[in-house]
Structures are given as structure tokens and as C-alpha cells.
Short mmCIF file of C-alpha atoms in Angstrom, two decimals:
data_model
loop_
_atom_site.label_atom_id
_atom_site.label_comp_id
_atom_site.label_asym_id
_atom_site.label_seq_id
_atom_site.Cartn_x
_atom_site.Cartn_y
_atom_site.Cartn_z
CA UNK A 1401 -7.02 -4.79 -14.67
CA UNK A 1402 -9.01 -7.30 -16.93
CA UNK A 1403 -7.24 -9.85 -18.84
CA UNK A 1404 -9.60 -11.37 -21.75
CA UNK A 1405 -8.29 -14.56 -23.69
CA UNK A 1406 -10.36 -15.00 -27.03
CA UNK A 1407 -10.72 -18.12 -28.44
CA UNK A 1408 -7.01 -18.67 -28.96
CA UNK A 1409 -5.32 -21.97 -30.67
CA UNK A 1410 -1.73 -22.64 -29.76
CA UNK A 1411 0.11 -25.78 -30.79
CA UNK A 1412 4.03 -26.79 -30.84
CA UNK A 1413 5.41 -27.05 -34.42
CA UNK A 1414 4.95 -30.45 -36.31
CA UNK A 1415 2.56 -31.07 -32.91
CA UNK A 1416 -1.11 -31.17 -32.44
CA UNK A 1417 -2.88 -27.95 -30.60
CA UNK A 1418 -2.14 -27.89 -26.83
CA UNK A 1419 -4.91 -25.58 -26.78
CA UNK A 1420 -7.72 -25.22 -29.18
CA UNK A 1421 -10.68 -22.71 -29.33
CA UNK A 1422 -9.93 -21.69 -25.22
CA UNK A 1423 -11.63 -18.43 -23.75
CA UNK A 1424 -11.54 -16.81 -20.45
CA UNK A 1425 -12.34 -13.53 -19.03
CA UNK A 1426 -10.19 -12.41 -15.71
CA UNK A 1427 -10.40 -9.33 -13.86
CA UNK A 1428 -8.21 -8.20 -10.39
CA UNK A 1429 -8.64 -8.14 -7.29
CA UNK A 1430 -10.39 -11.17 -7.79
CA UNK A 1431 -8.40 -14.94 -7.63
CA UNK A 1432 -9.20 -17.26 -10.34
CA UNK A 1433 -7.65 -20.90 -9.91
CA UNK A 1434 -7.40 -22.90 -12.70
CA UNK A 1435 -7.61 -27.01 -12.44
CA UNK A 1436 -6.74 -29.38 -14.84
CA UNK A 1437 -5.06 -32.85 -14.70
CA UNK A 1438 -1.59 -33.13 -16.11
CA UNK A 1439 -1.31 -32.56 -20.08
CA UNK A 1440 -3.99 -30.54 -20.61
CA UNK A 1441 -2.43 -27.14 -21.56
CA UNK A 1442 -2.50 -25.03 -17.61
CA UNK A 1443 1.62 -23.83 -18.54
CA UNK A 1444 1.20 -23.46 -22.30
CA UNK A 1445 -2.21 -21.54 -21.23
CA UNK A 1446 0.09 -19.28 -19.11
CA UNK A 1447 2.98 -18.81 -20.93
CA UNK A 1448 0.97 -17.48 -23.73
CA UNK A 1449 -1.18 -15.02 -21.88
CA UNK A 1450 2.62 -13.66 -20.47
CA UNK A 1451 3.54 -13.28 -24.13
CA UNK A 1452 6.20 -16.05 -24.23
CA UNK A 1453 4.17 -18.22 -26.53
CA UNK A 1454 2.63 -16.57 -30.04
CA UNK A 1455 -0.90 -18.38 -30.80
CA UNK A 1456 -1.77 -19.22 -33.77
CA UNK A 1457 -5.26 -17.92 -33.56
CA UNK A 1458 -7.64 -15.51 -31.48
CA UNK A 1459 -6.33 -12.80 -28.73
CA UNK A 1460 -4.85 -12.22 -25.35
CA UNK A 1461 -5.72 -8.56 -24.15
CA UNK A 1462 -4.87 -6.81 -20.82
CA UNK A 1463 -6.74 -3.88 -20.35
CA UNK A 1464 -8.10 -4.25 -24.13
CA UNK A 1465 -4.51 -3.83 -25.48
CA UNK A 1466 -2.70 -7.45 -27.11
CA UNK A 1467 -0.18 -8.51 -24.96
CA UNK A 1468 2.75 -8.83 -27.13
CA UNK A 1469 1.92 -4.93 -28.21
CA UNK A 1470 3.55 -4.34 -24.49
CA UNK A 1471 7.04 -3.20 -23.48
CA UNK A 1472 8.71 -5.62 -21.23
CA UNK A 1473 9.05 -2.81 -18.31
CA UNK A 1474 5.18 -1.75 -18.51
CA UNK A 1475 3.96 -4.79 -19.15
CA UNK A 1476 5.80 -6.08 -15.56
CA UNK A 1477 4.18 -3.73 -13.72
CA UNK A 1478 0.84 -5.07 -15.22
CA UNK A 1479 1.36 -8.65 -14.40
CA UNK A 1480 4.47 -11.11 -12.76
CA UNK A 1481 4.80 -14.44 -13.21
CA UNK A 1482 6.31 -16.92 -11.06
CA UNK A 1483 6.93 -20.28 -12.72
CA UNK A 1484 6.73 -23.72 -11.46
CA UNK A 1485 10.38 -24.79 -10.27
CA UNK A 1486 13.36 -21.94 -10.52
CA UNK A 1487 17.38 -23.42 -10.84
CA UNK A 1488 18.84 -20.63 -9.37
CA UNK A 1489 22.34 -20.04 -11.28
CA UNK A 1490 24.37 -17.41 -9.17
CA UNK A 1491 24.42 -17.24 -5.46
CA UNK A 1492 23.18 -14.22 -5.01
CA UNK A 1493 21.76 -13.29 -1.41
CA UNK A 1494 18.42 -13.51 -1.11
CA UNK A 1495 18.06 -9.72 -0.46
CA UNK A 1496 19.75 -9.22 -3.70
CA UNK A 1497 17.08 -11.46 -5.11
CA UNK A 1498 14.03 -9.90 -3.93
CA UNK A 1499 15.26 -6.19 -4.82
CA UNK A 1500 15.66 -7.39 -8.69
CA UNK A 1501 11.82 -7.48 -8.73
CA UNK A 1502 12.17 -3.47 -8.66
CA UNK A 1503 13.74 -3.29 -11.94
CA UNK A 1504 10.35 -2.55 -13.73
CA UNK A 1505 10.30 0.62 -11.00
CA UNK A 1506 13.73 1.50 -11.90
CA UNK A 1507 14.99 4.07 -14.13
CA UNK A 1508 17.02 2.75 -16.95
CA UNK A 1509 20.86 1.73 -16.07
CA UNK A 1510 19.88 3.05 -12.92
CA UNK A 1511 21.28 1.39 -9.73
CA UNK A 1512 19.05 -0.05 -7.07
CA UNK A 1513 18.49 2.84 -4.21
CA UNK A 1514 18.37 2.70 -0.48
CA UNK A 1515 14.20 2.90 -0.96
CA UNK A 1516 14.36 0.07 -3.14
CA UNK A 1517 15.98 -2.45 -0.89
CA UNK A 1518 13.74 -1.60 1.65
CA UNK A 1519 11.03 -2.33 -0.38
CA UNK A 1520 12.39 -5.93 -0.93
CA UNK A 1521 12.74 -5.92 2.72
CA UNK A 1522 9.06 -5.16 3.47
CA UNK A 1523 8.34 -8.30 1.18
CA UNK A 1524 10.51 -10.35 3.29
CA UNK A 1525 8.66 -9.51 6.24
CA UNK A 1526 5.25 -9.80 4.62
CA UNK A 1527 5.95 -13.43 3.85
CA UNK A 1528 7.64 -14.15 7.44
CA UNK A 1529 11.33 -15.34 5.30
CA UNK A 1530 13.21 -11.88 6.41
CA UNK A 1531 15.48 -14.39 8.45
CA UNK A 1532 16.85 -15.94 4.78
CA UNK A 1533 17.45 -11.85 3.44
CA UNK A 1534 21.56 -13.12 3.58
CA UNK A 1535 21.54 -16.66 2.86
CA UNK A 1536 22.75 -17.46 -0.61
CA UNK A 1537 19.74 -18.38 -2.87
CA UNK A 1538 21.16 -21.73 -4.02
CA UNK A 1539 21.35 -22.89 -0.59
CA UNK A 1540 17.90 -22.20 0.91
CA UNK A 1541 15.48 -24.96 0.20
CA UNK A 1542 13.12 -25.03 -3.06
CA UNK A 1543 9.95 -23.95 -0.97
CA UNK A 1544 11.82 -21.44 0.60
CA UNK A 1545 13.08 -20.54 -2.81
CA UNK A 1546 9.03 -20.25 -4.38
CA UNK A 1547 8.69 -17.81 -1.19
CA UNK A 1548 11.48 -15.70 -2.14
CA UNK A 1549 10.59 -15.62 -5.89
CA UNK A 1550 6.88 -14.39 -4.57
CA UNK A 1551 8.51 -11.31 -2.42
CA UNK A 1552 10.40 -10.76 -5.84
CA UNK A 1553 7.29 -10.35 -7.87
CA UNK A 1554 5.32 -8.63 -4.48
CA UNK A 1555 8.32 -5.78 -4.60
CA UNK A 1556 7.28 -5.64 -8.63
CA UNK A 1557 4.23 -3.89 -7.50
CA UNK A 1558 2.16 -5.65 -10.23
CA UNK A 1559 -1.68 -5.56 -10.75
CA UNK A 1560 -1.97 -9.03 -11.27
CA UNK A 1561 0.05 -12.23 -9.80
CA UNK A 1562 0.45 -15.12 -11.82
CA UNK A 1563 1.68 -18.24 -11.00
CA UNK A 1564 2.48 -21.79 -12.12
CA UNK A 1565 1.35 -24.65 -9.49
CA UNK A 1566 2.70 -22.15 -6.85
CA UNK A 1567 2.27 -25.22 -3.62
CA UNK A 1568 4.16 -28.06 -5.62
CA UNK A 1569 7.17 -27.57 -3.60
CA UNK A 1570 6.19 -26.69 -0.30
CA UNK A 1571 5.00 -28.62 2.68
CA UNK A 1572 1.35 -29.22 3.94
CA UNK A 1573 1.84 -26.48 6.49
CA UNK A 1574 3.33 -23.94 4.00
CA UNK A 1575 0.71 -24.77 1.55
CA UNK A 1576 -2.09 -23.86 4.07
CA UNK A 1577 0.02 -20.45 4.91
CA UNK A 1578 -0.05 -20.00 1.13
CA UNK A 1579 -3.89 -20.01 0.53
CA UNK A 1580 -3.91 -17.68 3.34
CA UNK A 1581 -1.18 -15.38 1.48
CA UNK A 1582 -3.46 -15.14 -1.56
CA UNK A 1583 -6.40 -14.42 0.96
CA UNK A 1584 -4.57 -11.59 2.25
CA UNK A 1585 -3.23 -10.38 -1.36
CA UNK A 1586 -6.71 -10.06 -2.56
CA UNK A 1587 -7.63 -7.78 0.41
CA UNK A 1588 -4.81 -5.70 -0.59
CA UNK A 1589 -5.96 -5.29 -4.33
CA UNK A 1590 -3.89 -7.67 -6.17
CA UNK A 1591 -4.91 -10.14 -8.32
CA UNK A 1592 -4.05 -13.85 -8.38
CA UNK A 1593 -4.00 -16.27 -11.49
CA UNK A 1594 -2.77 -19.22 -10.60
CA UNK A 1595 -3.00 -23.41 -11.62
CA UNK A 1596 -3.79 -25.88 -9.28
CA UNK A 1597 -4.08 -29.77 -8.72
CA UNK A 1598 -5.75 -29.04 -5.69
CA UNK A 1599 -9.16 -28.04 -6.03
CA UNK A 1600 -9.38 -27.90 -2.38
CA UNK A 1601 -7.36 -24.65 -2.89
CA UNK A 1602 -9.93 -22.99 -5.03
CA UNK A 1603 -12.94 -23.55 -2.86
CA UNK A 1604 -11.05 -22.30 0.26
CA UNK A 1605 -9.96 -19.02 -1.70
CA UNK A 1606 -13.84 -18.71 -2.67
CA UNK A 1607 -12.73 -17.15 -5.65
CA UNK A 1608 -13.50 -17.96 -9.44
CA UNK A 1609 -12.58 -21.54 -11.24
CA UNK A 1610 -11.99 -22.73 -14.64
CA UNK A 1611 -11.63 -26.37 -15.36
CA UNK A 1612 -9.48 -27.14 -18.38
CA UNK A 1613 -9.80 -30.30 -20.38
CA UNK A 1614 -8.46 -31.54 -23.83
CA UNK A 1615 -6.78 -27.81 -24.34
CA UNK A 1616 -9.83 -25.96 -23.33
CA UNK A 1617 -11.52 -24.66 -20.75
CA UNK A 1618 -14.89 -26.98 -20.33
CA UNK A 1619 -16.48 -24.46 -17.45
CA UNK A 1620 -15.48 -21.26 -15.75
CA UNK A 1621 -17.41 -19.79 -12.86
CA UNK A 1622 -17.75 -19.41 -8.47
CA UNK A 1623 -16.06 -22.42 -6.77
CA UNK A 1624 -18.69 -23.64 -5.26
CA UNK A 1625 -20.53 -23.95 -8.17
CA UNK A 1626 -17.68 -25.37 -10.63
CA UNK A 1627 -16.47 -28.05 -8.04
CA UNK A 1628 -18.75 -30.80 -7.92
CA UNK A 1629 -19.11 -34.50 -7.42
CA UNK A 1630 -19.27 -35.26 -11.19
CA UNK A 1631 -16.77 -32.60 -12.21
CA UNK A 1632 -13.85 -33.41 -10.11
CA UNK A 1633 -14.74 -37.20 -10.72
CA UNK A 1634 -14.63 -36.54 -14.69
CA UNK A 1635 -11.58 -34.52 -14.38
CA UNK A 1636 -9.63 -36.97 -12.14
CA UNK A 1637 -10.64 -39.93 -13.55
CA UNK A 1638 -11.86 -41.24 -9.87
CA UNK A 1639 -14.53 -41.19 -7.78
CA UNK A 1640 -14.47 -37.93 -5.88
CA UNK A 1641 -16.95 -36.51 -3.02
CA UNK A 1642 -17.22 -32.67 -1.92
CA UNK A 1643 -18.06 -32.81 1.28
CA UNK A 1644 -19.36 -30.10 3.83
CA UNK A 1645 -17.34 -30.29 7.12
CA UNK A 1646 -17.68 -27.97 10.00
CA UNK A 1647 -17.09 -24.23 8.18
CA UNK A 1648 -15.27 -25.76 4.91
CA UNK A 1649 -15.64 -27.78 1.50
CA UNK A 1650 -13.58 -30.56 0.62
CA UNK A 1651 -13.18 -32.82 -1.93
CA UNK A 1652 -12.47 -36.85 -0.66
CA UNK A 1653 -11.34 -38.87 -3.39
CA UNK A 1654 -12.35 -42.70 -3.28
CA UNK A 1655 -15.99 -43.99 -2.17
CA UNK A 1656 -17.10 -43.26 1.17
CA UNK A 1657 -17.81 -46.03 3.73
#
């Protein structure tokens, strides 16, 4: 699937542009991170390629067709989004959950079969959270929660994987399992879009990184080649070092001694 975003403009009304004159070229199974610090426009950026935003100027194409030209059921299994926090309303079980993603594979006003929950299942297991497939959703905790909205979009079957700052709520070690999720998505043929504030994320995925600043994106390209000294210390405002240790890149922020 390729995604292409051309030169779009998107502002709120009566506000300046939260994005002005931004371009990017995507295409699966590949993972593109995108890094940015707070306020420059990573959301807005993804709200509009998902259609919920209308920009002002320039195109959003999937597979050369405009996004909002899509109907809601094919365009979910092109692409599912997960966004960055999730109030869950109802407390439905977390199997229940999981086997909504299957809607888009669903005939219409048809009832979820006996193959579809154990598709949701499968999910459950693939992320290790199979043990929460009873608990009520609004009583599992909110990283738990990001998990279970991630088997939900999994059981979607999409091309492409987008999500919003997909670590903020979980835990160093379920961060780390995370990057290694994406790792193991990619192998399978999926593709991941996602925002970051970790660039530390991007260079251990390896995959392609575009650095957003003042509502566009100021450079797009390999990891390794995007994430530098002066770019992460322009970005962050602070001094910040990649450094080679052992088998991995990493950025330190603050001088070294």
C-alpha cells in the first residue's frame, strides 16, 4: 500500500495553519516513525491522513485514490488507527472488544461468528494479554488497554497500522516489548505509521524517519541518517549525543563528562 501526502495545509478555523506546505511519501511493510516535539502538528498530521480532518490545500492518497473518496468499511481494511489515550465507556469484556475490530470483515447487520472470535482470540495471544480476554475493559489498566486496542486493529486485518504516541502509557518494559511488536509486524507484512518522542524508538526499528517542525516535515529519510547530534539537539531544544554502544544507537541528552 503507498500512502502519499502532497503538500497539504490544514489549520483550525479563526487559527493559524497547524500544518503548512507538509509532504511525505509512505509505503508498507516498511515502519516510518515520525518525531516532533509537542505542538508541532504529529495528531493533526494523522487525523487528516485518516480522513477526520479536511485540508485546506494539497492531497492525501492511498493507493493513488484521495482518502475521503473511501467508504468507511474499505477504507478500514486499508489502514487502522489507534489513538493516543481511549476512555472506554461500556464495560464490555475485553474479548468483546477485540472481536469489534472484525466489523470491516463482516457482512452488513451481520452478527459476529464463531471464526470471528477466534480471530480476536489469536490477537490476544499474539500480544501475550489472552489472560485479560474476560476482564471488563474499564477495569484493566490504560497500558493494558493500548494492548487491547492494538489486537482490535491486528483482528482488522489492515495493510497499514497507524498509531498516535502508541508507548505513552506503558511501562519501560512494555515499551521495549512494543518496539519488538512492530519488529515482528513488519516481518509479517504490515505496515506501521506511528509518532514518537522517542527517537530511540526509530533507530531501534531501523526503519524510515521524518522530523516535523513548525507544521512541516523539515527531513524524511533512514534512521540512521535522520537522527543526528545536531538534529535531535535542534528539535529538543538541548544538547543531545547519539551514541554507538555495544550493537545499538542511542541518543543521551545533556553533555557528556
Amino acid at each position: 500500500m503507498k500512502l502519499e501526502v502532497n503538500d497539504i495545509t490544514f489549520g483550525y478555523t479563526g487559527e493559524r495553519n497547524v500544518l503548512e506546505n507538509l509532504s511525505l511519501t509512505y509505503e508498507t511493510p516498511d515502519v516510518m516513525c515520525i518525531l516532533g516535539s509537542n505542538g508541532q502538528g504529529k495528531s493533526t498530521l494523522l487525523q487528516c491522513i485518516i480522513g477526520a480532518f479536511h485540508v485546506q490545500k494539497g492531497s492525501i492518497l492511498v493507493d493513488g485514490k484521495p482518502v475521503t473518496s473511501y467508504h468507511p468499511r474499505d477504507f478500514a481494511r486499508k489502514i487502522a488507527y489507534i489513538p493516543q489515550s481511549h476512555t472506554p465507556s461500556f464495560a464490555y469484556p475485553v474479548i468483546d472488544i477485540v472481536t469489534m475490530g472484525r466489523t470491516a470483515r463482516m457482512g452488513y447487520f451481520a452478527n459476529p461468528s464463531h471464526e470471528d472470535r477466534v480471530a480476536a482470540m489469536e490477537q490476544l495471544e499474539y500480544l501475550g494479554i489472552d489472560r485479560l480476554a474476560n476482564q471488563p475493559y474499564t477495569q484493566i489498566s490504560g497500558g493494558e488497554r493500548q494492548l487491547v486496542m492494538i489486537a482490535s486493529a491486528l483482528a482488522q486485518a489492515p495493510e497499514l497500522l497507524i498509531l498516535d504516541e502508541p508507548t505513552a502509557h506503558l511501562d519501560f518494559g512494555n515499551a521495549y516489548k512494543f518496539v519488538q511488536l512492530v519488529n515482528r509486524l513488519r516481518d509479517r507484512g504490515m505496515g506501521v505509521l506511528m509518532t514518537t518522542h522517542f527517537p530511540d524508538h526509530a533507530l531501534e526499528l531501523h526503519g524510515r524517519t521524518a522530523i516535523m517542525s513548525k507544521g512541516h516535515v523539515a527531513s524524511m529519510g533512514e534512521a540512521s541518517e535522520v537522527i543526528t547530534n545536531e538534529s535531535m539537539s535542534k528539535l529538543y531544544g538541548i544538547e543531545v549525543h547519539v551514541e554507538h554502544i555495544a550493537s545499538r544507537t542511542t541518543c543521551i541528552p545533556g553533555p557528556l563528562d
